[in-house]
mmCIF file of C-alpha atoms in Angstrom:
data_model
loop_
_atom_site.group_PDB
_atom_site.id
_atom_site.type_symbol
_atom_site.label_atom_id
_atom_site.label_comp_id
_atom_site.label_asym_id
_atom_site.label_seq_id
_atom_site.Cartn_x
_atom_site.Cartn_y
_atom_site.Cartn_z
ATOM 1 C CA MET I 8 0.000 0.000 0.000
ATOM 2 C CA ASP I 9 1.326 3.415 -0.992
ATOM 3 C CA ARG I 10 1.627 5.510 2.171
ATOM 4 C CA GLN I 11 2.671 8.680 0.389
ATOM 5 C CA SER I 12 0.443 11.674 0.900
ATOM 6 C CA LEU I 13 -1.268 13.331 -2.051
ATOM 7 C CA PRO I 14 1.154 16.330 -2.071
ATOM 8 C CA SER I 15 4.102 13.908 -2.075
ATOM 9 C CA ARG I 16 2.672 11.956 -5.003
ATOM 10 C CA ILE I 17 2.066 15.152 -6.969
ATOM 11 C CA TRP I 18 5.577 16.421 -6.161
ATOM 12 C CA ASN I 19 7.165 13.147 -7.299
ATOM 13 C CA ARG I 20 5.428 13.478 -10.674
ATOM 14 C CA VAL I 21 7.124 16.805 -11.343
ATOM 15 C CA PRO I 22 10.196 16.457 -13.636
ATOM 16 C CA ILE I 23 13.418 16.185 -11.632
ATOM 17 C CA VAL I 24 14.929 19.309 -13.220
ATOM 18 C CA VAL I 25 11.940 21.408 -12.155
ATOM 19 C CA ARG I 26 11.977 19.922 -8.651
ATOM 20 C CA ALA I 27 15.695 20.556 -8.284
ATOM 21 C CA VAL I 28 15.435 24.166 -9.459
ATOM 22 C CA LEU I 29 12.479 24.868 -7.152
ATOM 23 C CA SER I 30 14.241 23.228 -4.197
ATOM 24 C CA GLY I 31 17.380 25.232 -4.873
ATOM 25 C CA PHE I 32 15.478 28.511 -5.017
ATOM 26 C CA LEU I 33 13.678 27.659 -1.769
ATOM 27 C CA VAL I 34 17.055 27.148 -0.066
ATOM 28 C CA LEU I 35 18.360 30.341 -1.678
ATOM 29 C CA THR I 36 15.355 32.342 -0.465
ATOM 30 C CA VAL I 37 15.425 31.036 3.100
ATOM 31 C CA GLY I 38 19.186 31.475 3.351
ATOM 32 C CA GLY I 39 19.118 35.087 2.229
ATOM 33 C CA ILE I 40 15.820 36.212 3.707
ATOM 34 C CA LEU I 41 17.375 38.236 6.552
ATOM 35 C CA THR I 42 20.372 39.667 4.718
ATOM 36 C CA GLY I 43 18.643 42.571 3.002
ATOM 37 C CA PRO I 44 16.456 43.755 5.907
ATOM 38 C CA LEU I 45 19.232 43.553 8.512
ATOM 39 C CA LEU I 46 21.816 45.273 6.322
ATOM 40 C CA PHE I 47 19.359 48.009 5.347
ATOM 41 C CA ALA I 48 18.461 48.672 8.989
ATOM 42 C CA ASN I 49 22.130 48.677 9.951
ATOM 43 C CA ILE I 50 23.129 51.092 7.173
ATOM 44 C CA LYS I 51 20.095 53.323 7.653
ATOM 45 C CA PHE I 52 20.035 53.763 11.406
ATOM 46 C CA SER I 53 23.490 52.987 12.829
ATOM 47 C CA PRO I 54 26.144 52.778 10.087
ATOM 48 C CA ASP I 55 29.059 53.297 12.481
ATOM 49 C CA VAL I 56 28.574 49.865 14.127
ATOM 50 C CA PRO I 57 28.199 46.694 11.977
ATOM 51 C CA TRP I 58 25.765 45.063 14.431
ATOM 52 C CA SER I 59 24.063 43.133 11.607
ATOM 53 C CA VAL I 60 27.175 41.004 11.041
ATOM 54 C CA PRO I 61 26.988 38.851 14.226
ATOM 55 C CA LEU I 62 23.223 38.460 13.781
ATOM 56 C CA LEU I 63 23.691 37.240 10.224
ATOM 57 C CA ALA I 64 26.505 34.925 11.340
ATOM 58 C CA ALA I 65 24.172 33.392 13.942
ATOM 59 C CA TYR I 66 21.440 32.933 11.344
ATOM 60 C CA MET I 67 23.911 31.236 8.996
ATOM 61 C CA TRP I 68 24.827 28.795 11.777
ATOM 62 C CA PHE I 69 21.174 27.824 12.308
ATOM 63 C CA PHE I 70 20.593 27.662 8.549
ATOM 64 C CA TRP I 71 23.573 25.347 8.062
ATOM 65 C CA GLN I 72 22.662 23.113 10.997
ATOM 66 C CA TYR I 73 19.118 22.728 9.716
ATOM 67 C CA LEU I 74 20.304 21.705 6.268
ATOM 68 C CA ARG I 75 22.664 19.237 7.945
ATOM 69 C CA GLY I 76 19.593 17.449 9.309
ATOM 70 C CA ARG I 77 18.984 18.930 12.746
ATOM 71 C CA TRP I 78 15.586 19.751 14.278
ATOM 72 C CA TRP I 79 12.037 19.258 13.036
ATOM 73 C CA PRO I 80 10.745 17.559 11.002
ATOM 74 C CA ARG I 81 12.857 14.477 11.604
ATOM 75 C CA SER I 82 11.264 12.790 8.581
ATOM 76 C CA THR I 83 13.159 15.147 6.259
ATOM 77 C CA ALA I 84 16.508 15.040 8.083
ATOM 78 C CA ASP I 85 18.123 12.484 5.752
ATOM 79 C CA ALA I 86 16.817 14.230 2.639
ATOM 80 C CA ARG I 87 18.233 17.549 3.857
ATOM 81 C CA ARG I 88 21.655 16.017 4.493
ATOM 82 C CA ARG I 89 21.733 14.339 1.082
ATOM 83 C CA GLY I 90 20.526 17.481 -0.667
ATOM 84 C CA LEU I 91 23.162 19.660 0.990
ATOM 85 C CA ARG I 92 25.940 17.363 -0.233
ATOM 86 C CA ALA I 93 28.381 18.627 2.411
ATOM 87 C CA ASN I 94 30.314 15.358 2.484
ATOM 88 C CA PRO I 95 33.575 15.174 4.484
ATOM 89 C CA LEU I 96 36.825 14.910 2.544
ATOM 90 C CA SER I 97 40.238 13.440 3.165
ATOM 91 C CA SER I 98 43.147 15.759 3.910
ATOM 92 C CA ARG I 99 44.718 14.982 0.510
ATOM 93 C CA THR I 100 41.501 15.862 -1.294
ATOM 94 C CA TRP I 101 41.296 19.108 0.667
ATOM 95 C CA LEU I 102 44.887 19.941 -0.242
ATOM 96 C CA TRP I 103 44.349 19.425 -3.968
ATOM 97 C CA ALA I 104 40.957 21.112 -3.937
ATOM 98 C CA MET I 105 42.432 24.242 -2.357
ATOM 99 C CA THR I 106 45.424 24.112 -4.716
ATOM 100 C CA THR I 107 43.129 23.815 -7.712
ATOM 101 C CA GLY I 108 40.894 26.564 -6.419
ATOM 102 C CA SER I 109 43.765 28.934 -5.689
ATOM 103 C CA LEU I 110 45.260 28.496 -9.142
ATOM 104 C CA SER I 111 41.841 28.979 -10.728
ATOM 105 C CA LEU I 112 41.051 32.103 -8.721
ATOM 106 C CA VAL I 113 44.345 33.736 -9.686
ATOM 107 C CA GLY I 114 43.673 32.975 -13.333
ATOM 108 C CA ILE I 115 40.082 34.238 -13.132
ATOM 109 C CA PHE I 116 41.066 37.479 -11.405
ATOM 110 C CA ALA I 117 43.747 38.070 -14.034
ATOM 111 C CA LEU I 118 41.153 37.380 -16.722
ATOM 112 C CA HIS I 119 38.901 39.992 -15.089
ATOM 113 C CA VAL I 120 41.688 42.538 -15.504
ATOM 114 C CA VAL I 121 42.317 41.525 -19.126
ATOM 115 C CA VAL I 122 38.658 41.620 -20.131
ATOM 116 C CA GLY I 123 38.083 44.752 -18.065
ATOM 117 C CA ARG I 124 40.739 46.558 -20.091
ATOM 118 C CA LEU I 125 38.829 45.722 -23.288
ATOM 119 C CA THR I 126 35.199 46.232 -22.303
ATOM 120 C CA PRO I 127 33.419 47.749 -19.284
ATOM 121 C CA LEU I 128 32.405 45.209 -16.651
ATOM 122 C CA ASN I 129 30.340 47.687 -14.618
ATOM 123 C CA ILE I 130 31.543 46.259 -11.307
ATOM 124 C CA THR I 131 31.210 48.930 -8.657
ATOM 125 C CA ILE I 132 30.379 49.369 -4.998
ATOM 126 C CA PRO I 133 26.903 50.949 -4.681
ATOM 127 C CA PRO I 134 26.987 54.543 -3.356
ATOM 128 C CA LEU I 135 24.917 53.511 -0.329
ATOM 129 C CA LEU I 136 27.680 51.120 0.744
ATOM 130 C CA ARG I 137 30.582 53.226 -0.475
ATOM 131 C CA ASP I 138 29.655 56.030 1.925
ATOM 132 C CA LEU I 139 29.855 53.761 4.971
ATOM 133 C CA PRO I 140 32.730 53.949 7.473
ATOM 134 C CA SER I 141 35.532 51.664 6.299
ATOM 135 C CA PHE I 142 35.231 49.198 9.210
ATOM 136 C CA THR I 143 31.481 48.778 8.704
ATOM 137 C CA LEU I 144 31.860 48.474 4.946
ATOM 138 C CA ILE I 145 34.576 45.818 5.100
ATOM 139 C CA SER I 146 32.679 43.884 7.801
ATOM 140 C CA VAL I 147 29.484 43.936 5.749
ATOM 141 C CA LEU I 148 31.209 42.970 2.493
ATOM 142 C CA LEU I 149 33.016 40.044 4.132
ATOM 143 C CA MET I 150 29.815 38.830 5.794
ATOM 144 C CA VAL I 151 27.897 39.041 2.527
ATOM 145 C CA SER I 152 30.694 37.063 0.842
ATOM 146 C CA VAL I 153 30.432 34.310 3.450
ATOM 147 C CA ILE I 154 26.648 34.226 3.111
ATOM 148 C CA ALA I 155 26.951 33.957 -0.674
ATOM 149 C CA GLY I 156 29.383 31.075 -0.339
ATOM 150 C CA ILE I 157 27.186 29.139 2.086
ATOM 151 C CA VAL I 158 23.753 29.843 0.643
ATOM 152 C CA GLU I 159 24.568 29.727 -3.064
ATOM 153 C CA GLU I 160 26.646 26.558 -2.867
ATOM 154 C CA ALA I 161 23.980 24.835 -0.775
ATOM 155 C CA ALA I 162 21.229 25.961 -3.140
ATOM 156 C CA PHE I 163 22.838 25.632 -6.565
ATOM 157 C CA ARG I 164 25.541 22.976 -6.217
ATOM 158 C CA GLY I 165 23.833 20.995 -3.464
ATOM 159 C CA PHE I 166 20.048 20.881 -3.755
ATOM 160 C CA MET I 167 19.929 21.867 -7.424
ATOM 161 C CA GLN I 168 22.893 20.191 -9.136
ATOM 162 C CA GLY I 169 22.864 16.939 -7.158
ATOM 163 C CA PRO I 170 19.459 15.561 -8.256
ATOM 164 C CA ILE I 171 19.900 16.652 -11.883
ATOM 165 C CA GLU I 172 23.357 15.102 -11.969
ATOM 166 C CA LYS I 173 22.045 11.762 -10.707
ATOM 167 C CA ARG I 174 19.236 11.635 -13.258
ATOM 168 C CA HIS I 175 20.690 13.330 -16.344
ATOM 169 C CA GLY I 176 24.473 13.340 -15.853
ATOM 170 C CA VAL I 177 27.055 15.912 -14.877
ATOM 171 C CA VAL I 178 27.157 17.857 -18.163
ATOM 172 C CA ALA I 179 23.417 18.491 -18.190
ATOM 173 C CA ALA I 180 23.430 19.313 -14.486
ATOM 174 C CA ILE I 181 26.227 21.874 -14.722
ATOM 175 C CA ALA I 182 24.690 23.394 -17.853
ATOM 176 C CA VAL I 183 21.253 23.840 -16.252
ATOM 177 C CA VAL I 184 22.607 25.124 -12.945
ATOM 178 C CA SER I 185 25.037 27.534 -14.620
ATOM 179 C CA VAL I 186 22.231 29.093 -16.679
ATOM 180 C CA VAL I 187 19.962 29.361 -13.640
ATOM 181 C CA PHE I 188 22.861 30.752 -11.593
ATOM 182 C CA GLY I 189 23.405 33.459 -14.200
ATOM 183 C CA ILE I 190 19.705 34.338 -14.361
ATOM 184 C CA ALA I 191 19.555 34.565 -10.571
ATOM 185 C CA HIS I 192 22.327 37.170 -10.623
ATOM 186 C CA LEU I 193 20.467 39.468 -12.997
ATOM 187 C CA THR I 194 18.945 41.096 -9.920
ATOM 188 C CA ASP I 195 22.349 41.884 -8.371
ATOM 189 C CA TRP I 196 23.040 45.395 -7.104
ATOM 190 C CA GLN I 197 25.204 46.160 -10.099
ATOM 191 C CA PRO I 198 23.912 49.198 -12.050
ATOM 192 C CA SER I 199 23.752 47.154 -15.257
ATOM 193 C CA MET I 200 24.669 43.655 -16.360
ATOM 194 C CA THR I 201 27.044 43.394 -19.321
ATOM 195 C CA ALA I 202 27.626 40.319 -21.445
ATOM 196 C CA ALA I 203 31.199 40.115 -20.154
ATOM 197 C CA ARG I 204 30.047 40.285 -16.543
ATOM 198 C CA MET I 205 27.455 37.546 -17.152
ATOM 199 C CA GLY I 206 30.157 35.470 -18.808
ATOM 200 C CA PHE I 207 32.247 35.553 -15.635
ATOM 201 C CA ILE I 208 29.232 34.564 -13.519
ATOM 202 C CA VAL I 209 28.534 31.552 -15.729
ATOM 203 C CA LEU I 210 32.257 30.673 -15.770
ATOM 204 C CA ALA I 211 32.282 30.699 -11.961
ATOM 205 C CA ALA I 212 29.195 28.473 -11.907
ATOM 206 C CA ILE I 213 30.883 25.963 -14.215
ATOM 207 C CA PHE I 214 34.008 25.990 -12.058
ATOM 208 C CA TYR I 215 32.083 25.350 -8.822
ATOM 209 C CA GLY I 216 29.954 22.730 -10.573
ATOM 210 C CA ILE I 217 33.010 20.781 -11.686
ATOM 211 C CA MET I 218 34.524 21.115 -8.213
ATOM 212 C CA VAL I 219 31.509 19.596 -6.477
ATOM 213 C CA HIS I 220 31.274 16.821 -9.060
ATOM 214 C CA VAL I 221 34.930 15.871 -8.716
ATOM 215 C CA THR I 222 34.961 15.946 -4.893
ATOM 216 C CA ASN I 223 31.299 14.955 -4.315
ATOM 217 C CA SER I 224 31.098 17.759 -1.749
ATOM 218 C CA ILE I 225 30.139 21.430 -1.758
ATOM 219 C CA LEU I 226 32.646 22.207 1.009
ATOM 220 C CA PRO I 227 35.679 23.161 -1.149
ATOM 221 C CA GLY I 228 33.499 25.234 -3.477
ATOM 222 C CA LEU I 229 31.853 26.905 -0.506
ATOM 223 C CA ILE I 230 35.188 28.098 0.868
ATOM 224 C CA LEU I 231 36.497 29.132 -2.552
ATOM 225 C CA HIS I 232 33.234 30.910 -3.392
ATOM 226 C CA ALA I 233 33.298 32.899 -0.153
ATOM 227 C CA ALA I 234 37.016 33.658 -0.486
ATOM 228 C CA GLY I 235 36.678 34.702 -4.116
ATOM 229 C CA ASN I 236 33.772 37.008 -3.327
ATOM 230 C CA ALA I 237 35.598 38.515 -0.355
ATOM 231 C CA ILE I 238 38.814 39.150 -2.290
ATOM 232 C CA GLY I 239 36.871 40.501 -5.246
ATOM 233 C CA THR I 240 34.690 42.900 -3.264
ATOM 234 C CA VAL I 241 37.628 44.271 -1.271
ATOM 235 C CA TRP I 242 39.593 44.644 -4.527
ATOM 236 C CA ILE I 243 36.703 46.544 -6.139
ATOM 237 C CA TRP I 244 36.410 48.754 -3.050
ATOM 238 C CA LEU I 245 40.118 49.605 -3.201
ATOM 239 C CA LEU I 246 39.894 50.367 -6.923
ATOM 240 C CA SER I 247 36.837 52.560 -6.368
ATOM 241 C CA ARG I 248 38.862 54.724 -4.001
ATOM 242 C CA GLY I 249 41.735 55.207 -6.454
ATOM 243 C CA PRO I 250 42.063 58.286 -8.655
ATOM 244 C CA GLN I 251 42.071 56.225 -11.866
ATOM 245 C CA SER I 252 39.347 53.763 -10.873
ATOM 246 C CA LYS I 253 37.020 54.800 -13.705
ATOM 247 C CA GLU I 254 39.658 54.092 -16.339
ATOM 248 C CA VAL I 255 40.658 50.599 -15.231
ATOM 249 C CA PHE I 256 37.659 48.819 -16.763
ATOM 250 C CA GLN I 257 36.951 51.103 -19.750
ATOM 251 C CA ARG I 258 40.035 51.126 -21.975
ATOM 252 C CA GLY I 259 40.043 49.641 -25.470
ATOM 253 C CA PHE I 260 42.481 47.175 -27.044
ATOM 254 C CA ALA I 261 44.692 49.842 -28.608
ATOM 255 C CA ALA I 262 45.479 51.429 -25.247
ATOM 256 C CA ALA I 263 45.604 48.116 -23.376
ATOM 257 C CA SER I 264 47.974 46.426 -25.813
ATOM 258 C CA ALA I 265 50.481 49.241 -25.398
ATOM 259 C CA ASP I 266 50.639 48.587 -21.668
ATOM 260 C CA PRO I 267 53.100 45.811 -20.649
ATOM 261 C CA GLN I 268 50.941 45.080 -17.596
ATOM 262 C CA PHE I 269 48.135 43.986 -19.918
ATOM 263 C CA TRP I 270 50.332 41.300 -21.459
ATOM 264 C CA VAL I 271 51.592 40.251 -18.048
ATOM 265 C CA ASN I 272 47.992 39.593 -17.036
ATOM 266 C CA CYS I 273 47.416 37.679 -20.282
ATOM 267 C CA ALA I 274 50.416 35.494 -19.413
ATOM 268 C CA VAL I 275 49.067 34.955 -15.900
ATOM 269 C CA VAL I 276 45.715 33.821 -17.335
ATOM 270 C CA LEU I 277 47.469 31.334 -19.634
ATOM 271 C CA VAL I 278 49.940 29.938 -17.078
ATOM 272 C CA PHE I 279 47.510 29.670 -14.184
ATOM 273 C CA GLY I 280 44.757 28.359 -16.447
ATOM 274 C CA ILE I 281 46.970 25.491 -17.610
ATOM 275 C CA ALA I 282 48.103 24.848 -14.029
ATOM 276 C CA ALA I 283 44.479 24.809 -12.849
ATOM 277 C CA VAL I 284 43.506 22.209 -15.471
ATOM 278 C CA TRP I 285 46.446 20.028 -14.397
ATOM 279 C CA ALA I 286 45.477 20.440 -10.727
ATOM 280 C CA PHE I 287 41.851 19.555 -11.484
ATOM 281 C CA ARG I 288 42.971 16.318 -13.116
ATOM 282 C CA ARG I 289 45.159 15.524 -10.131
ATOM 283 C CA LEU I 290 42.279 16.338 -7.786
ATOM 284 C CA ALA I 291 40.029 13.914 -9.650
ATOM 285 C CA VAL I 292 42.567 11.138 -9.176
ATOM 286 C CA VAL I 293 43.010 11.873 -5.468
ATOM 287 C CA ALA I 294 39.269 12.234 -4.806
ATOM 288 C CA ASN I 295 38.538 8.886 -6.484
ATOM 289 C CA ASP I 296 41.394 7.049 -4.794
ATOM 290 C CA LYS I 297 39.759 4.349 -2.675
ATOM 291 C CA ALA I 298 43.005 3.231 -1.091
#
């Protein structure tokens, strides 16, 4: 006798891709539901003290524990743990995952500089945040980076990619999640979304998707995602304070090619890109080593 309730039977008839996307967006919504209101209240009423940061950190702890299977309802505990895909890793896998991620991040940041010299990326700190005291601004940006790492990896690479990958394979899963990831970022606080900027977002999604597939865990991608966001936002903040900040991302090829630094960054992209591919292959071997 089928003991499933009517809602469960209806839900199980929904195509797996649709279920995975809806589940991922539910996780994304719950994980980020307090970020906007708390940050707005903090910035609006008491910008000198980043009191929202410890509150958001506490919420992230409860959010993570719940997805790990704690608390009610107990009937969904196993499903939450499987969906999160936060599987523990060996020390060797961690070492190669962080090596791969570090090489990739250096290459991606250098590619940002290269592309930014050719076409505007429109990456700026919003005026509302830029006018904050430096300590509050840095605290808020770092906290938002951590939240993005936790919530987005849980939502997109855990609850969304995992089920699609099991049913339709890794290529289809990464393709679907990367497109959805890009669409989800269309509402970012950037003043406008350029094709180049969207390209980097999709590239990041592919990178994190491959990472979770190779390691069978969102944990390395979570740390790399948070670290990449933190480094990137602080870098953008520093550039925005410089006297030539408006020129960095808006120079054409003629001017860029005459600058030796442009070609240095091109070389960095090439060298670190090749090294990252090699490290990814080594990571796959280590992660699949059953010995």
